[in-house]
Short mmCIF file of N, CA and C in Angstrom, two decimals:
data_model
loop_
_atom_site.label_atom_id
_atom_site.label_comp_id
_atom_site.label_asym_id
_atom_site.label_seq_id
_atom_site.Cartn_x
_atom_site.Cartn_y
_atom_site.Cartn_z
N GLN A 1434 84.02 85.56 121.98
CA GLN A 1434 84.89 86.41 122.97
C GLN A 1434 85.65 85.55 123.48
N VAL A 1435 87.16 86.48 123.49
CA VAL A 1435 88.44 85.68 124.19
C VAL A 1435 88.44 86.66 125.35
N GLN A 1436 88.75 86.03 126.34
CA GLN A 1436 89.60 86.72 128.16
C GLN A 1436 90.76 86.76 127.80
N LEU A 1437 91.84 87.09 128.25
CA LEU A 1437 93.27 87.45 128.51
C LEU A 1437 93.52 88.26 129.62
N VAL A 1438 94.31 87.43 130.34
CA VAL A 1438 94.67 87.35 131.87
C VAL A 1438 96.55 87.55 131.97
N GLU A 1439 97.00 88.86 132.02
CA GLU A 1439 98.25 88.96 132.31
C GLU A 1439 98.80 88.44 133.68
N SER A 1440 100.28 87.94 133.49
CA SER A 1440 100.94 87.73 134.68
C SER A 1440 102.38 87.86 134.96
N GLY A 1441 102.79 87.92 135.65
CA GLY A 1441 104.37 88.07 135.86
C GLY A 1441 105.14 89.42 135.98
N GLY A 1442 104.07 90.41 136.27
CA GLY A 1442 105.24 91.61 135.57
C GLY A 1442 105.73 91.92 137.39
N GLY A 1443 106.56 93.16 137.71
CA GLY A 1443 107.06 93.11 138.93
C GLY A 1443 108.36 94.08 138.63
N SER A 1444 108.85 94.49 139.72
CA SER A 1444 109.73 95.39 139.67
C SER A 1444 111.44 94.49 139.59
N VAL A 1445 112.14 95.28 138.87
CA VAL A 1445 113.35 94.74 138.59
C VAL A 1445 114.18 95.49 138.40
N GLN A 1446 115.84 94.82 138.58
CA GLN A 1446 116.69 96.41 138.03
C GLN A 1446 117.27 95.88 137.11
N SER A 1447 117.49 97.06 136.31
CA SER A 1447 118.24 97.24 135.15
C SER A 1447 119.42 96.28 134.91
N GLY A 1448 119.13 95.80 133.62
CA GLY A 1448 120.04 94.45 133.18
C GLY A 1448 119.24 93.34 133.80
N GLY A 1449 118.00 93.22 134.12
CA GLY A 1449 117.64 91.82 135.14
C GLY A 1449 116.37 91.54 133.85
N SER A 1450 115.49 90.23 134.41
CA SER A 1450 115.04 89.97 133.09
C SER A 1450 113.79 89.42 133.96
N LEU A 1451 112.74 89.41 133.37
CA LEU A 1451 110.85 88.84 133.66
C LEU A 1451 110.61 88.16 132.70
N ARG A 1452 109.58 87.43 132.67
CA ARG A 1452 108.54 86.57 131.86
C ARG A 1452 107.48 86.85 132.16
N LEU A 1453 107.10 87.71 131.07
CA LEU A 1453 105.13 87.51 131.29
C LEU A 1453 104.28 87.09 131.02
N SER A 1454 103.43 86.46 131.15
CA SER A 1454 102.48 85.34 130.48
C SER A 1454 101.53 85.54 130.41
N CYS A 1455 100.51 85.16 129.70
CA CYS A 1455 98.77 85.67 129.14
C CYS A 1455 98.20 84.73 129.27
N ALA A 1456 97.04 84.61 130.08
CA ALA A 1456 96.21 82.93 129.40
C ALA A 1456 95.00 83.71 128.92
N ALA A 1457 95.01 82.65 127.94
CA ALA A 1457 93.59 83.07 126.94
C ALA A 1457 92.73 81.88 127.24
N SER A 1458 91.45 82.64 126.97
CA SER A 1458 90.16 81.63 127.46
C SER A 1458 89.08 82.08 126.18
N GLY A 1459 87.78 81.25 126.68
CA GLY A 1459 86.98 81.61 125.49
C GLY A 1459 87.03 81.11 124.03
N ARG A 1460 86.92 81.43 122.92
CA ARG A 1460 86.96 81.19 121.82
C ARG A 1460 88.47 81.47 120.99
N THR A 1461 89.26 80.66 122.04
CA THR A 1461 91.02 80.72 121.37
C THR A 1461 90.79 80.18 120.24
N TYR A 1462 90.30 78.74 119.74
CA TYR A 1462 90.46 78.10 118.60
C TYR A 1462 90.45 78.80 117.49
N SER A 1463 90.03 80.22 117.39
CA SER A 1463 89.66 81.08 115.91
C SER A 1463 90.80 81.69 116.08
N VAL A 1464 91.65 82.44 117.41
CA VAL A 1464 92.46 83.57 117.31
C VAL A 1464 93.55 83.15 116.67
N ALA A 1465 93.85 84.22 115.61
CA ALA A 1465 94.63 84.41 114.51
C ALA A 1465 96.30 84.81 114.83
N ARG A 1466 95.93 86.10 115.81
CA ARG A 1466 97.19 86.12 116.00
C ARG A 1466 97.02 86.99 117.46
N MET A 1467 98.40 87.32 118.37
CA MET A 1467 98.57 87.71 119.45
C MET A 1467 99.33 88.53 119.73
N ALA A 1468 99.57 89.26 120.99
CA ALA A 1468 100.71 90.28 120.84
C ALA A 1468 100.75 91.15 122.37
N TRP A 1469 101.96 91.64 122.82
CA TRP A 1469 102.21 92.44 123.68
C TRP A 1469 102.11 93.75 123.45
N PHE A 1470 101.80 94.76 123.89
CA PHE A 1470 101.66 96.01 123.82
C PHE A 1470 102.27 96.86 125.59
N ARG A 1471 102.59 98.09 125.39
CA ARG A 1471 103.00 98.69 126.56
C ARG A 1471 102.60 99.81 126.87
N ARG A 1472 102.27 100.61 127.55
CA ARG A 1472 101.72 102.05 127.54
C ARG A 1472 102.42 102.49 128.83
N ALA A 1473 103.53 103.43 128.71
CA ALA A 1473 104.24 104.13 129.62
C ALA A 1473 103.61 105.19 129.96
N PRO A 1474 103.68 105.99 131.46
CA PRO A 1474 103.70 107.08 131.81
C PRO A 1474 102.99 108.24 130.76
N GLY A 1475 102.49 109.04 130.61
CA GLY A 1475 102.29 109.92 129.72
C GLY A 1475 103.02 109.94 128.06
N LYS A 1476 102.89 108.37 127.49
CA LYS A 1476 102.98 107.94 126.53
C LYS A 1476 101.64 107.05 125.78
N GLU A 1477 101.83 106.99 124.61
CA GLU A 1477 100.60 106.18 123.89
C GLU A 1477 101.23 104.93 123.81
N ARG A 1478 99.99 104.13 123.99
CA ARG A 1478 100.02 102.33 123.85
C ARG A 1478 101.26 102.19 122.66
N GLU A 1479 101.92 101.45 122.64
CA GLU A 1479 103.08 100.71 122.10
C GLU A 1479 103.23 99.08 121.60
N GLY A 1480 103.41 98.83 120.18
CA GLY A 1480 103.42 97.11 119.90
C GLY A 1480 104.62 97.09 120.40
N VAL A 1481 104.86 95.66 121.07
CA VAL A 1481 106.17 95.54 121.56
C VAL A 1481 106.49 94.35 120.71
N ALA A 1482 105.37 93.17 120.78
CA ALA A 1482 105.90 91.81 119.99
C ALA A 1482 104.43 91.70 119.52
N GLY A 1483 104.53 90.75 118.69
CA GLY A 1483 103.22 89.95 118.07
C GLY A 1483 103.72 88.53 117.41
N ILE A 1484 102.53 87.50 117.48
CA ILE A 1484 102.86 86.42 117.02
C ILE A 1484 101.65 85.91 116.03
N ALA A 1485 101.71 85.37 114.90
CA ALA A 1485 100.59 84.70 114.32
C ALA A 1485 100.43 83.42 114.63
N THR A 1486 99.18 82.98 114.67
CA THR A 1486 99.17 81.40 114.10
C THR A 1486 100.34 80.59 113.76
N GLY A 1487 101.02 80.71 112.17
CA GLY A 1487 101.31 80.33 111.72
C GLY A 1487 102.95 80.32 112.35
N GLY A 1488 103.28 81.21 113.61
CA GLY A 1488 104.37 81.25 114.51
C GLY A 1488 105.62 82.59 113.87
N ILE A 1489 105.19 83.26 112.59
CA ILE A 1489 105.70 84.67 112.34
C ILE A 1489 105.73 85.39 113.46
N THR A 1490 106.79 86.17 113.70
CA THR A 1490 106.77 87.09 114.96
C THR A 1490 107.17 88.24 114.12
N SER A 1491 106.53 89.38 115.16
CA SER A 1491 107.23 90.86 114.73
C SER A 1491 107.54 91.12 116.30
N TYR A 1492 108.39 92.71 115.96
CA TYR A 1492 108.90 93.16 117.58
C TYR A 1492 109.08 94.73 116.76
N GLY A 1493 108.77 95.22 117.82
CA GLY A 1493 109.31 96.33 117.93
C GLY A 1493 110.46 97.20 117.79
N GLU A 1494 111.20 98.01 117.79
CA GLU A 1494 112.41 98.68 117.13
C GLU A 1494 112.99 98.33 118.58
N SER A 1495 112.45 99.19 119.15
CA SER A 1495 113.23 98.98 120.71
C SER A 1495 113.28 98.20 121.82
N VAL A 1496 112.73 96.55 121.33
CA VAL A 1496 112.75 95.62 121.73
C VAL A 1496 113.33 94.60 121.32
N LYS A 1497 113.87 94.56 119.83
CA LYS A 1497 114.49 93.74 118.90
C LYS A 1497 115.74 93.10 119.67
N GLY A 1498 116.31 91.80 120.22
CA GLY A 1498 117.14 91.37 120.27
C GLY A 1498 117.38 91.25 122.06
N ARG A 1499 116.68 91.93 122.49
CA ARG A 1499 116.14 92.01 123.78
C ARG A 1499 115.05 90.87 124.34
N PHE A 1500 113.88 90.87 123.90
CA PHE A 1500 112.53 90.32 124.09
C PHE A 1500 111.99 89.14 123.27
N THR A 1501 111.64 88.20 123.98
CA THR A 1501 111.17 87.24 122.79
C THR A 1501 109.92 86.58 123.07
N ILE A 1502 108.85 86.62 121.90
CA ILE A 1502 107.49 86.43 121.96
C ILE A 1502 107.15 84.57 122.13
N SER A 1503 106.44 84.02 122.66
CA SER A 1503 106.41 82.72 122.32
C SER A 1503 104.61 82.61 122.67
N GLN A 1504 104.12 80.90 122.24
CA GLN A 1504 102.92 80.66 122.86
C GLN A 1504 103.03 79.17 122.99
N ASP A 1505 102.49 78.98 124.37
CA ASP A 1505 102.11 77.15 123.88
C ASP A 1505 100.67 77.36 123.93
N LYS A 1506 100.61 76.50 122.43
CA LYS A 1506 99.19 76.48 122.06
C LYS A 1506 98.27 75.42 123.07
N ALA A 1507 98.81 74.39 123.57
CA ALA A 1507 98.13 73.53 124.19
C ALA A 1507 97.56 74.03 125.53
N SER A 1508 98.23 74.89 126.02
CA SER A 1508 97.73 75.34 127.56
C SER A 1508 97.03 77.19 127.41
N ASN A 1509 96.78 77.85 125.92
CA ASN A 1509 96.37 78.96 125.29
C ASN A 1509 97.17 80.01 126.15
N THR A 1510 98.46 79.87 126.33
CA THR A 1510 99.14 80.52 127.13
C THR A 1510 100.17 81.66 125.98
N LEU A 1511 100.28 83.36 126.08
CA LEU A 1511 101.39 83.75 125.41
C LEU A 1511 102.32 84.37 126.67
N TYR A 1512 103.30 84.37 125.95
CA TYR A 1512 104.79 84.61 126.89
C TYR A 1512 105.41 86.07 125.94
N LEU A 1513 106.08 86.35 127.48
CA LEU A 1513 107.09 87.44 126.82
C LEU A 1513 108.08 87.50 127.68
N GLN A 1514 109.52 86.98 127.18
CA GLN A 1514 110.52 86.81 127.89
C GLN A 1514 111.39 88.00 127.70
N MET A 1515 111.82 88.91 128.75
CA MET A 1515 112.58 90.46 128.64
C MET A 1515 113.72 90.11 129.23
N ASN A 1516 114.54 90.41 128.54
CA ASN A 1516 116.33 90.45 128.93
C ASN A 1516 116.45 91.69 128.90
N THR A 1517 117.61 91.72 129.63
CA THR A 1517 118.30 92.94 129.68
C THR A 1517 117.49 94.19 129.67
N LEU A 1518 116.77 94.57 130.75
CA LEU A 1518 115.96 95.27 130.94
C LEU A 1518 116.63 96.77 131.12
N LYS A 1519 115.71 97.49 130.49
CA LYS A 1519 116.52 99.12 131.22
C LYS A 1519 115.02 99.73 131.40
N PRO A 1520 115.43 100.67 132.06
CA PRO A 1520 114.46 101.81 132.78
C PRO A 1520 113.61 102.15 131.89
N GLU A 1521 113.88 102.64 130.88
CA GLU A 1521 112.81 102.80 129.51
C GLU A 1521 111.75 101.81 129.31
N ASP A 1522 111.90 101.03 130.02
CA ASP A 1522 110.83 99.70 129.65
C ASP A 1522 109.56 99.49 130.43
N THR A 1523 109.71 100.28 132.02
CA THR A 1523 108.74 100.74 132.96
C THR A 1523 107.76 100.77 132.21
N ALA A 1524 106.38 100.44 132.00
CA ALA A 1524 105.34 100.46 131.59
C ALA A 1524 104.43 99.57 132.13
N MET A 1525 102.91 99.84 131.66
CA MET A 1525 102.28 98.52 131.86
C MET A 1525 101.78 97.86 130.80
N TYR A 1526 101.95 96.50 130.94
CA TYR A 1526 101.99 95.31 129.58
C TYR A 1526 100.78 95.10 129.36
N TYR A 1527 100.20 95.03 127.85
CA TYR A 1527 99.18 94.54 127.66
C TYR A 1527 98.89 93.44 126.65
N CYS A 1528 98.00 92.41 127.42
CA CYS A 1528 98.18 91.17 125.93
C CYS A 1528 97.12 91.17 124.94
N ALA A 1529 97.10 91.04 123.86
CA ALA A 1529 95.82 91.13 122.97
C ALA A 1529 95.73 90.13 121.85
N ALA A 1530 94.52 90.12 121.29
CA ALA A 1530 94.33 88.74 120.95
C ALA A 1530 93.39 89.34 119.60
N ASP A 1531 93.44 88.79 118.16
CA ASP A 1531 92.70 89.02 117.29
C ASP A 1531 92.14 87.61 116.46
N HIS A 1532 90.64 87.45 115.88
CA HIS A 1532 90.68 86.69 114.95
C HIS A 1532 91.12 86.80 113.71
N ARG A 1533 91.33 88.30 113.32
CA ARG A 1533 91.52 88.25 111.99
C ARG A 1533 93.24 87.96 111.85
N ALA A 1534 93.45 87.34 110.76
CA ALA A 1534 94.75 87.40 109.96
C ALA A 1534 95.47 88.61 110.00
N GLY A 1535 96.72 88.63 109.93
CA GLY A 1535 97.06 89.92 109.50
C GLY A 1535 97.50 90.15 107.81
N ILE A 1536 98.23 91.36 107.65
CA ILE A 1536 98.46 91.17 105.93
C ILE A 1536 99.84 90.10 105.91
N GLY A 1537 99.98 89.93 104.81
CA GLY A 1537 101.17 88.73 104.74
C GLY A 1537 101.09 87.89 105.78
N LEU A 1538 100.05 87.30 106.61
CA LEU A 1538 100.29 86.34 107.56
C LEU A 1538 101.01 87.04 108.64
N LEU A 1539 101.21 88.28 108.65
CA LEU A 1539 102.49 88.66 109.58
C LEU A 1539 101.51 89.54 110.85
N PRO A 1540 101.61 89.51 112.27
CA PRO A 1540 100.92 89.80 113.31
C PRO A 1540 100.27 91.10 113.19
N GLY A 1541 101.09 91.70 113.01
CA GLY A 1541 100.82 93.26 112.88
C GLY A 1541 101.04 93.91 114.64
N LEU A 1542 101.42 95.13 114.84
CA LEU A 1542 101.54 95.56 115.92
C LEU A 1542 101.14 96.96 116.06
N GLY A 1543 99.87 97.23 115.31
CA GLY A 1543 99.03 98.35 115.39
C GLY A 1543 97.70 98.31 116.55
N ILE A 1544 97.63 98.89 117.32
CA ILE A 1544 96.21 99.08 118.06
C ILE A 1544 95.00 98.29 117.70
N ASN A 1545 94.86 99.11 116.34
CA ASN A 1545 93.53 98.20 115.59
C ASN A 1545 93.48 97.23 114.95
N ASP A 1546 95.07 96.48 115.41
CA ASP A 1546 94.89 94.81 114.68
C ASP A 1546 94.60 94.32 115.53
N TYR A 1547 94.00 94.54 116.79
CA TYR A 1547 93.06 93.27 118.07
C TYR A 1547 91.85 94.24 118.44
N THR A 1548 91.80 93.09 118.68
CA THR A 1548 89.92 93.43 119.51
C THR A 1548 89.81 93.09 120.84
N TYR A 1549 90.50 92.08 120.97
CA TYR A 1549 90.64 91.43 122.35
C TYR A 1549 92.06 92.12 123.46
N TRP A 1550 91.75 92.69 124.82
CA TRP A 1550 93.04 93.37 125.37
C TRP A 1550 92.79 92.70 127.03
N GLY A 1551 93.83 92.59 127.14
CA GLY A 1551 93.95 92.17 129.16
C GLY A 1551 93.49 93.16 129.74
N GLN A 1552 93.77 93.06 131.24
CA GLN A 1552 93.93 94.04 132.35
C GLN A 1552 95.50 94.88 132.02
N GLY A 1553 95.96 94.24 131.98
CA GLY A 1553 97.59 94.49 132.02
C GLY A 1553 98.34 94.43 133.53
N THR A 1554 99.25 94.16 133.14
CA THR A 1554 100.38 93.79 134.43
C THR A 1554 101.65 94.30 134.46
N GLN A 1555 102.46 95.18 135.41
CA GLN A 1555 102.99 96.91 135.55
C GLN A 1555 104.25 95.60 135.70
N VAL A 1556 105.11 96.71 134.72
CA VAL A 1556 106.50 96.28 134.88
C VAL A 1556 107.54 97.43 135.20
N THR A 1557 108.20 97.49 136.27
CA THR A 1557 109.24 98.41 136.69
C THR A 1557 110.53 98.26 136.92
N VAL A 1558 111.46 99.14 135.94
CA VAL A 1558 112.66 98.49 135.72
C VAL A 1558 113.56 99.87 136.44
N THR A 1559 114.30 99.87 137.42
CA THR A 1559 114.80 100.39 138.66
C THR A 1559 116.30 100.31 138.05
N VAL A 1560 116.58 101.57 138.41
CA VAL A 1560 118.32 102.03 138.34
C VAL A 1560 119.22 101.11 139.20
#
């Protein structure tokens, strides 16, 4: 089992920045990939960014060039640096992890790619 706890959400004006954190505990030694997802009101959960053990990253099209995923393996913490935020980035953001490696060692951004999920942290971007 892997436990995930997100933090860092909040309210920010359009164009601003936020950094989300996800603290992982439990069987973290065998985690092969981690990712951030988000779910906006009335929409399905979507993959935002993922990172594999080897450092390979993937991003959703809507956040490329604005968001950066990273991890500190020493502290078992995953980060999401979000810059140039837009109102459409408003959503609940979730951290996810899995023991399985992705195809081609890519992290993958599908919901079924991940077994463990955090409770989420709310991000609200105002005009």
